[in-house]
Every structure is written in structure tokens, then in C-alpha cells.
CSV table of C-alpha atoms in Angstrom, one decimal:
chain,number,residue,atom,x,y,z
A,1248,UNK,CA,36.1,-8.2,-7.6
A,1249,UNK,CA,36.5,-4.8,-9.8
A,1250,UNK,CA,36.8,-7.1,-12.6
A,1251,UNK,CA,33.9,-9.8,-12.1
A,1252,UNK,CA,31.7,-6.6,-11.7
A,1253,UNK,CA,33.1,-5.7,-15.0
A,1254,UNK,CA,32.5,-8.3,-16.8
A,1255,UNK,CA,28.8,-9.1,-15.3
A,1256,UNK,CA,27.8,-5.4,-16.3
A,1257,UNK,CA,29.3,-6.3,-20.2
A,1258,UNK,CA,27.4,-9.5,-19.8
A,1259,UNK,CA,23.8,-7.2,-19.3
A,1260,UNK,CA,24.6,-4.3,-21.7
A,1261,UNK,CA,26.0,-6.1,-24.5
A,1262,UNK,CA,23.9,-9.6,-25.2
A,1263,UNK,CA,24.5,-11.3,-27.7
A,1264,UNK,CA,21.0,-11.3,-28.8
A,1265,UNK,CA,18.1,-9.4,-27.6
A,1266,UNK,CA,14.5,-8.9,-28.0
A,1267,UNK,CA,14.0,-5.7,-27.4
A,1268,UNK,CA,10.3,-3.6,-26.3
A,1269,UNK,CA,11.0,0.3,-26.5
A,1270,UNK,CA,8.2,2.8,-27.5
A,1271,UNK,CA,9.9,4.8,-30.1
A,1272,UNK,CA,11.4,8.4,-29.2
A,1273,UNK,CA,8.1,10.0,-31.0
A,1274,UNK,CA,5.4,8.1,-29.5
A,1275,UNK,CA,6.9,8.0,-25.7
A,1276,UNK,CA,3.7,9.0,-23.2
A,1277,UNK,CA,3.6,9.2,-19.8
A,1278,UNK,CA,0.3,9.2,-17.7
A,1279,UNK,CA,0.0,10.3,-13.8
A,1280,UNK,CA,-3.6,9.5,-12.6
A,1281,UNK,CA,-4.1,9.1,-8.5
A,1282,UNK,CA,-6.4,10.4,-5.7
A,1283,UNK,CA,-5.6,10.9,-1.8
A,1284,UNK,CA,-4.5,7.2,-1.3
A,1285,UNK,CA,-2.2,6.3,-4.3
A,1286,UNK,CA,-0.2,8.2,-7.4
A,1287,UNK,CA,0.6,6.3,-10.4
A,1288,UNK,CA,3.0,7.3,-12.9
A,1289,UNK,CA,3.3,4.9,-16.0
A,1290,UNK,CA,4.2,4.7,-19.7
A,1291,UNK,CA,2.8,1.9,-22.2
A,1292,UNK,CA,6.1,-0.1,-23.4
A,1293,UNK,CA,5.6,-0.6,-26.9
A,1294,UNK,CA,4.7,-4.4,-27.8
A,1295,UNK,CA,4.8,-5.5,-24.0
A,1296,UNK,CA,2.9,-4.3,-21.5
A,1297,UNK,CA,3.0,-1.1,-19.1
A,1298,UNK,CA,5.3,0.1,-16.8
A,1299,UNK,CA,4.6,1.6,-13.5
A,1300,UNK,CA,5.8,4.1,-10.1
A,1301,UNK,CA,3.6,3.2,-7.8
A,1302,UNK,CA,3.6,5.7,-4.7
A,1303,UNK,CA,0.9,4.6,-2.2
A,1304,UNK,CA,0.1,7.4,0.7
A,1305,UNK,CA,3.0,7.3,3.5
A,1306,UNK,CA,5.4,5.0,1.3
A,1307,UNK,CA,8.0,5.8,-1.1
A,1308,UNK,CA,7.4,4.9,-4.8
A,1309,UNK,CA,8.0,0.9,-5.9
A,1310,UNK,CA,7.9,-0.1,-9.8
A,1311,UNK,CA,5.5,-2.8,-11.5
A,1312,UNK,CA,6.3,-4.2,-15.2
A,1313,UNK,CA,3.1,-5.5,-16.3
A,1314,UNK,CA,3.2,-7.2,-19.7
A,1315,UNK,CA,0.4,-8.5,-22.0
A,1316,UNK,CA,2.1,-12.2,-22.4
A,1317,UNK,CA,5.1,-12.5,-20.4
A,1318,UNK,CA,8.3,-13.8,-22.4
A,1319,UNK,CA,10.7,-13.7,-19.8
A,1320,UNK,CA,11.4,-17.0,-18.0
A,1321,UNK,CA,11.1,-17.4,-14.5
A,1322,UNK,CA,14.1,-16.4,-12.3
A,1323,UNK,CA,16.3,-13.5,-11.7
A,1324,UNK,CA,16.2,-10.8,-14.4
A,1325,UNK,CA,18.8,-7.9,-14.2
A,1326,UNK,CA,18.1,-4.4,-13.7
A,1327,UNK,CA,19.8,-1.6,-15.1
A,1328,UNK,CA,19.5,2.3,-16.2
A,1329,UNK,CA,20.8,2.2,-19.6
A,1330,UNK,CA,22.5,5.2,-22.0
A,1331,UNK,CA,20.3,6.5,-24.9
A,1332,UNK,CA,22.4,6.4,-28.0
A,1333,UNK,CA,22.0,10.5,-27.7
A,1334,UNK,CA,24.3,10.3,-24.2
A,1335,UNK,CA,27.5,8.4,-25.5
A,1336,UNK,CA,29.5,9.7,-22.8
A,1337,UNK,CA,27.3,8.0,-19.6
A,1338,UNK,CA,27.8,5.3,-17.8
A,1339,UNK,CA,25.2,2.3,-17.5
A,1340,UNK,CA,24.2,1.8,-13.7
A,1341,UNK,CA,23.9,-1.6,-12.5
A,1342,UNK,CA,21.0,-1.4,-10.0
A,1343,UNK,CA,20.6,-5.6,-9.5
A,1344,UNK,CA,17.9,-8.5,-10.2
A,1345,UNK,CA,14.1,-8.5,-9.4
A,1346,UNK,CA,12.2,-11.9,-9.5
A,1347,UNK,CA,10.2,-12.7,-12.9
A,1348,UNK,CA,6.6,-13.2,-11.1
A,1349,UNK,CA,4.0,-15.0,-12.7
A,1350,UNK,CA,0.8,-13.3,-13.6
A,1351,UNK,CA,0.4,-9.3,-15.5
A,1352,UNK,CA,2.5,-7.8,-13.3
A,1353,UNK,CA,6.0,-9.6,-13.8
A,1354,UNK,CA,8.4,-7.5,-11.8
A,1355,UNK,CA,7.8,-5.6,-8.7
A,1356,UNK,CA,11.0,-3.6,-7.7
A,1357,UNK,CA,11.0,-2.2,-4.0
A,1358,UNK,CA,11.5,1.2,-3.1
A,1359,UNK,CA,15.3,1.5,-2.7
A,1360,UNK,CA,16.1,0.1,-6.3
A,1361,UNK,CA,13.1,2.3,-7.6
A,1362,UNK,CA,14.3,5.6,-6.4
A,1363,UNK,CA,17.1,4.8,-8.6
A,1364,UNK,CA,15.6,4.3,-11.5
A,1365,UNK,CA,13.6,7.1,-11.1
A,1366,UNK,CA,17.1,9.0,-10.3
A,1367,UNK,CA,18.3,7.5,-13.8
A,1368,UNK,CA,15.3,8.7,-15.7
A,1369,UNK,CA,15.9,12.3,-14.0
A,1370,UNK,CA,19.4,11.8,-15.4
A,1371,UNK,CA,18.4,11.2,-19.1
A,1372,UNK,CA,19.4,7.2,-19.1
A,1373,UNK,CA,16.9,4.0,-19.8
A,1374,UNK,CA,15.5,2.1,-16.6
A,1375,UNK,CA,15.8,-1.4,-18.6
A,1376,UNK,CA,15.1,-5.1,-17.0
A,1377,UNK,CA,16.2,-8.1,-18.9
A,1378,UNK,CA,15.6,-11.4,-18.4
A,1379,UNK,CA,16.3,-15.1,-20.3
A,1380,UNK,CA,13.3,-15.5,-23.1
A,1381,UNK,CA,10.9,-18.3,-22.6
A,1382,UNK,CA,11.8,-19.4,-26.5
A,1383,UNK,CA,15.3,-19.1,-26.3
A,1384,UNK,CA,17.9,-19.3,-23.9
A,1385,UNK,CA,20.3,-17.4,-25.8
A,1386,UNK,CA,18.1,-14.7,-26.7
A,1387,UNK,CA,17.3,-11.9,-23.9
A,1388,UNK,CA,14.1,-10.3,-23.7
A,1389,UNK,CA,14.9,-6.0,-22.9
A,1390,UNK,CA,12.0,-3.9,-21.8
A,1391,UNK,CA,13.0,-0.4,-21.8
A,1392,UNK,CA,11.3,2.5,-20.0
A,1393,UNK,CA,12.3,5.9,-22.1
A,1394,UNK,CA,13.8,9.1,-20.5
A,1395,UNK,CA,11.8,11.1,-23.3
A,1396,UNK,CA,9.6,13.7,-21.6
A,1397,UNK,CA,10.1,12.7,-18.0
A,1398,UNK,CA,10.5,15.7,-16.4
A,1399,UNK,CA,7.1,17.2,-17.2
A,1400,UNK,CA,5.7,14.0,-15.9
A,1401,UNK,CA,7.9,14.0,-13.1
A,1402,UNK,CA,6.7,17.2,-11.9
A,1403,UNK,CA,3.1,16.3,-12.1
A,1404,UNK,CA,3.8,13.0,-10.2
A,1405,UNK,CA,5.4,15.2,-7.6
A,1406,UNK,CA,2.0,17.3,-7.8
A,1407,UNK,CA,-0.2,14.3,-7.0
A,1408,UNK,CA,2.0,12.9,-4.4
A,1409,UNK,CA,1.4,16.3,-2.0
A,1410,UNK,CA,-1.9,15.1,-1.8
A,1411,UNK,CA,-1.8,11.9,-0.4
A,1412,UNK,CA,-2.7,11.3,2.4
A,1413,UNK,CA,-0.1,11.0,5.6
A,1414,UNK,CA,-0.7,6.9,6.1
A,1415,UNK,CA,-2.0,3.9,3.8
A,1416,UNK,CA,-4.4,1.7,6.0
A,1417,UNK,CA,-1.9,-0.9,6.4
A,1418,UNK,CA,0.1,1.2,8.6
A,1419,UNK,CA,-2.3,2.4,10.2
A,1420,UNK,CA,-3.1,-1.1,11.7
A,1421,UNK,CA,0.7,-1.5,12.3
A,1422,UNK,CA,1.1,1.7,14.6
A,1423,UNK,CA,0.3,1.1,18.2
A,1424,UNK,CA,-0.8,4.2,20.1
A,1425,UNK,CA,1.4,3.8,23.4
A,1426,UNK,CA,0.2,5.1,26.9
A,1427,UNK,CA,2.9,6.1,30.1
A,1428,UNK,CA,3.1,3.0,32.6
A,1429,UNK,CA,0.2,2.7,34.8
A,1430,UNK,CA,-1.3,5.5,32.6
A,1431,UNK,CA,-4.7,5.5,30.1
A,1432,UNK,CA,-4.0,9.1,29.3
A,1433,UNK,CA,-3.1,10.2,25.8
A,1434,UNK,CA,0.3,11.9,24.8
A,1435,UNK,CA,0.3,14.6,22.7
A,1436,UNK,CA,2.2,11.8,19.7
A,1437,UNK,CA,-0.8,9.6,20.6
A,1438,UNK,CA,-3.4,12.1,19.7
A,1439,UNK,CA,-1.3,13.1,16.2
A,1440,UNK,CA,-1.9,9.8,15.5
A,1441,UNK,CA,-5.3,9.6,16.2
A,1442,UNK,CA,-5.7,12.6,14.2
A,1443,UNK,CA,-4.2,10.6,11.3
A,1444,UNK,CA,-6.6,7.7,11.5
A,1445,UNK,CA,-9.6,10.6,11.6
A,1446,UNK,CA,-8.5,12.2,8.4
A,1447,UNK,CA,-8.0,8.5,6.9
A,1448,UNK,CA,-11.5,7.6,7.9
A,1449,UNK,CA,-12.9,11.0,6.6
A,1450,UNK,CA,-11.3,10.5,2.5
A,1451,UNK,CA,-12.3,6.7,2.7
A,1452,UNK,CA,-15.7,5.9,3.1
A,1453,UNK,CA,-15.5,2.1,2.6
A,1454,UNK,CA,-14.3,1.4,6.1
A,1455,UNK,CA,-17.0,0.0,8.5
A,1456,UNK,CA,-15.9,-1.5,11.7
A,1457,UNK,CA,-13.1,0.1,14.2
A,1458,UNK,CA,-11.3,-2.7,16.0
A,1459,UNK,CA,-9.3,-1.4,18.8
A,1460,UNK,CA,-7.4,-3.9,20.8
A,1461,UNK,CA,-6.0,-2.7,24.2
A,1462,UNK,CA,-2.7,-4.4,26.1
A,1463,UNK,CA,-0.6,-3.8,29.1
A,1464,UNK,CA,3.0,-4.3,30.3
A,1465,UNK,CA,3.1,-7.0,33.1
A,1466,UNK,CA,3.6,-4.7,35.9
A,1467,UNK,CA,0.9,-5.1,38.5
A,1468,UNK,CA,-1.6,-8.0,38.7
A,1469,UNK,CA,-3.5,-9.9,36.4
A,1470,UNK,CA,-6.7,-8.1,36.6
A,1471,UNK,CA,-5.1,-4.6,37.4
A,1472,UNK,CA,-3.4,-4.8,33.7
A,1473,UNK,CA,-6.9,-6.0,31.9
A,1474,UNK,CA,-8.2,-3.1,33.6
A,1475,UNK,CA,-5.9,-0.7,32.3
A,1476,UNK,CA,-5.8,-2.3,28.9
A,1477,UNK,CA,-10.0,-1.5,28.8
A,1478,UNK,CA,-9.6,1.8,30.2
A,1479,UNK,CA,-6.6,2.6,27.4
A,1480,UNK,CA,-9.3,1.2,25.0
A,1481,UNK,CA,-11.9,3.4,26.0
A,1482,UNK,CA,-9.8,6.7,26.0
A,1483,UNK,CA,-9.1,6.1,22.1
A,1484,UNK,CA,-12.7,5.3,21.7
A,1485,UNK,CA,-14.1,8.6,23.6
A,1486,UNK,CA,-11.1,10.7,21.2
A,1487,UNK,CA,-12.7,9.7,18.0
A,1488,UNK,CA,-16.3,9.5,19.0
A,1489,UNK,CA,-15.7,12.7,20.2
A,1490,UNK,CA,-14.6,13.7,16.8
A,1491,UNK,CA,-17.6,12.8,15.0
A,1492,UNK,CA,-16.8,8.6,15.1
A,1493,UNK,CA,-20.4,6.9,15.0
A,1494,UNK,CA,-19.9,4.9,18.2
A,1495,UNK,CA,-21.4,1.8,17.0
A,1496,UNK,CA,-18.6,1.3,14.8
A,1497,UNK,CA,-16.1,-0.3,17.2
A,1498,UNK,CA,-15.0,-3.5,18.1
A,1499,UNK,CA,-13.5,-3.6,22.1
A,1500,UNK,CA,-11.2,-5.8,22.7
A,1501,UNK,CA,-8.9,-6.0,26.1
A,1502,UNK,CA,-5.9,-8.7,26.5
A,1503,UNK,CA,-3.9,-7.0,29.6
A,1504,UNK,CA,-0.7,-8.6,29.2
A,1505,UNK,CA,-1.4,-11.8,27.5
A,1506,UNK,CA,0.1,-10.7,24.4
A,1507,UNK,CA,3.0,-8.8,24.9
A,1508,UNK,CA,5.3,-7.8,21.5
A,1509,UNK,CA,8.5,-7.4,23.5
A,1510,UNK,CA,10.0,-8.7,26.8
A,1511,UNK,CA,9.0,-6.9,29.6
A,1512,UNK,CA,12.3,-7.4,31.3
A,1513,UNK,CA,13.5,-4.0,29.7
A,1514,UNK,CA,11.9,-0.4,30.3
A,1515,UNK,CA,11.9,-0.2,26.4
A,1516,UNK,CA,9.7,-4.0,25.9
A,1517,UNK,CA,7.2,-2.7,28.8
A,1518,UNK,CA,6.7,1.0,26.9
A,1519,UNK,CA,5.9,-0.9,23.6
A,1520,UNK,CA,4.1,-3.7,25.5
A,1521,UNK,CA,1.5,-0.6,27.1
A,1522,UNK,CA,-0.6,0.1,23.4
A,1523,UNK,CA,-3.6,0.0,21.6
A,1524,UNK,CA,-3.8,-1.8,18.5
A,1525,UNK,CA,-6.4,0.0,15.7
A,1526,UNK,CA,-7.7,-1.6,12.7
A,1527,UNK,CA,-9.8,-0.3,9.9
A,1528,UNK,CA,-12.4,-3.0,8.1
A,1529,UNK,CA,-13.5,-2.6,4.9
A,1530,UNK,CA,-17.6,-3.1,4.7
């Protein structure tokens, strides 16, 4: 197993033939531009394209090569953080493949695998993805991301990420605001959250509607759990209005327990089961 690692890892560092895009040591740039709901932090790739950290508000940073006219063939290209020639006694980290995508932005690298290429640049080595060319077979296509002045850039990626916001709008329509069985009273964690969507809905100003989508466990009769699923609604509705929330901005919905995420044969399915759903609409 050591040895097939081995051998893979030669494979990737030492093609035969390669095509290789790296900005030259001189004319490396890195640019960090962002507001409240996403940072950016990218360098131009000299001949290809641009490559991208992409930290949007209440995620970790993912990675985006987009290229001008893509070269690489479709399928699995490797990743790896590479040594400069200047750092002969490092070691090349395999990191693994990332799908060749069609379209400007050819790779997208998830979070774990981007933290450590963004480890590797901290470290002085080469985040590099190489793939197959379209032309040739035998010949690789390399795009390299360069170490060179990374730290400065780092530090002001760092500076715009403090002051993002503390969720993206996507999870704030995956985070159910739970209520006590039987209850329509909100725990202290349910009005932190609420809080959340308030200061969301204060930096973006392109939301319109408020859906808000109440449910039940299945404890209790039919009408009994619509009931509490409108009164759970209304209790979220009255927080935010109350905060300044134009009223004519929601959308009321209640299900009781017609739609239930978990079983409610478990104390833990009913507490997820007793929620209200909240999602923000774009005008």
C-alpha cells in the first residue's frame, strides 16, 4: 500500500510531459475583495485563468480554478501542494482529485481539501491541480498557485472574514427554530437564532418575502398539533415584527404533523419534529 502511494505521488510530480501555467515569482498578485456575505481571495494564474478561496458567511473557505479556455479533459485531475525549487528539502503533499467541470470555473475543491492548500501555501509549497490535456494524452496540463507573498494576503483575508456575517441565507432556511413539546414559547437558542436572521435581513436588502412554515410532533390530535404549529408560527412572527419586521412581509404557513423530518417514535424525532421552518425570498 506504502509503495502504490509511492509510486502514484512520482506519477503526479514527475510527468513526463507537462504544460505548465505559473505567474512568474515577480509578477505573483494576490487580491482579497468581500463585503458582510462573502470574502474572496484570488491570484490571476498566468496564461490560464484565476484562482480562487471562496469563504462565504458561516462556512469555511472552498477553492474555484476558473480558466479562460479550459485544456484539461474531463475526469479526475490530481491535487497536490508542490515544493518551490527554493524549498528542496519539503515534501509534496498529496491532497487527492477534484472533478474537471465544464464551464469558467473548472474545479471546485470543498472545504476539507482547501484548508489544506491553504495550510500548504502558509507553509511555503505550490497548491497545483493537474489534469490529462484535451490535445494530448501524454501531455499534462499544471496550474500552479504561487506561495510568493501569501502571508500579507493571508492576513488581510483573515481581516475580511471577521466581518462576515454569522450565517449565509442558505442556512438560514436549513435551521429550524425548535419549541418544548406542547410548547409555542421561545428558548433562549431559539431567539439567538432569530437574532441571526434579524441581523441577516438588516445587511441584505434584496430580501422580500418571510416564509415561515410551522410543524408539530404527532402527540395529541390532529387539530390540536395544527394549532400549535400556527401558534409556534405566530410567536416567531410577533419576535421579528417586534423588531422592526414590516408585518406584511410574511408568508404563514401551518402543517401540524403532516410533515414530520424524523420518526416520532423517539423523544429525539418528536423534538426535531416541533419547528418552524424560515425562508428568506429574494424580490
Amino acid at each position: 500500500m506504502v509503495r502504490l502511494a509511492f509510486l502514484l505521488l512520482s506519477a503526479v510530480v514527475l510527468p513526463a510531459q507537462a504544460l505548465t501555467f505559473q505567474t512568474r515569482m515577480e509578477d505573483v498578485a494576490w487580491t482579497v475583495e468581500g463585503d458582510q456575505f462573502e470574502c474572496r481571495l484570488s491570484q490571476t494564474v498566468s496564461g490560464y485563468g484565476e484562482a480562487v478561496f471562496l469563504r462565504r458567511a458561516g462556512e469555511r473557505p472552498i477553492f474555484q480554478l476558473k480558466a479562460w479556455s479550459n485544456l484539461m479533459q474531463p475526469g479526475q485531475a490530481q491535487l497536490y501542494n508542490d515544493t518551490p525549487p527554493w524549498r528542496p528539502g519539503s515534501r509534496t503533499q498529496m491532497l487527492g482529485t477534484a472533478n474537471v467541470l465544464e464551464g469558467p470555473i473548472v474545479i471546485r475543491v470543498p472545504q476539507q481539501q482547501a484548508g489544506q492548500m491553504l495550510a500548504g501555501l502558509a507553509e511555503g509549497l505550490h497548491p497545483t491541480i493537474q489534469r490529462a490535456s484535451w490535445a494530448n494524452t501524454s501531455t499534462s496540463v499544471r496550474v500552479v498557485v504561487s506561495s510568493v507573498g501569501y502571508q500579507k494576503a493571508w492576513q488581510d483575508f483573515q481581516s475580511c472574514s471577521a466581518k462576515l456575517l454569522p450565517m449565509n441565507i442558505d442556512q438560514i432556511s436549513r435551521t429550524a427554530i425548535s419549541f418544548a413539546s406542547g410548547g409555542t414559547a421561545l428558548s433562549p437558542g431559539a431567539s439567538a437564532m432569530l437574532d441571526v436572521v434579524l441581523e441577516y435581513l438588516a445587511a441584505d436588502q434584496s430580501i422580500g418575502n418571510i416564509l415561515l412554515e410551522g410543524h408539530s410532533d404527532n402527540v395529541g390530535d390532529r387539530l390540536t398539533n395544527r394549532e400549535l404549529s400556527r401558534q409556534r408560527v405566530l410567536t416567531v412572527q410577533r419576535y421579528l415584527v417586534e423588531r422592526g419586521i414590516a408585518e406584511d412581509r410574511f408568508t404563514l404557513r401551518f402543517h401540524g404533523d403532516r410533515y414530520p423530518v424524523a420518526s416520532n417514535a423517539t423523544p429525539d424525532g418528536r423534538a426535531r419534529n416541533r419547528r418552524v421552518m424560515l425562508s428568506l425570498e429574494r424580490l
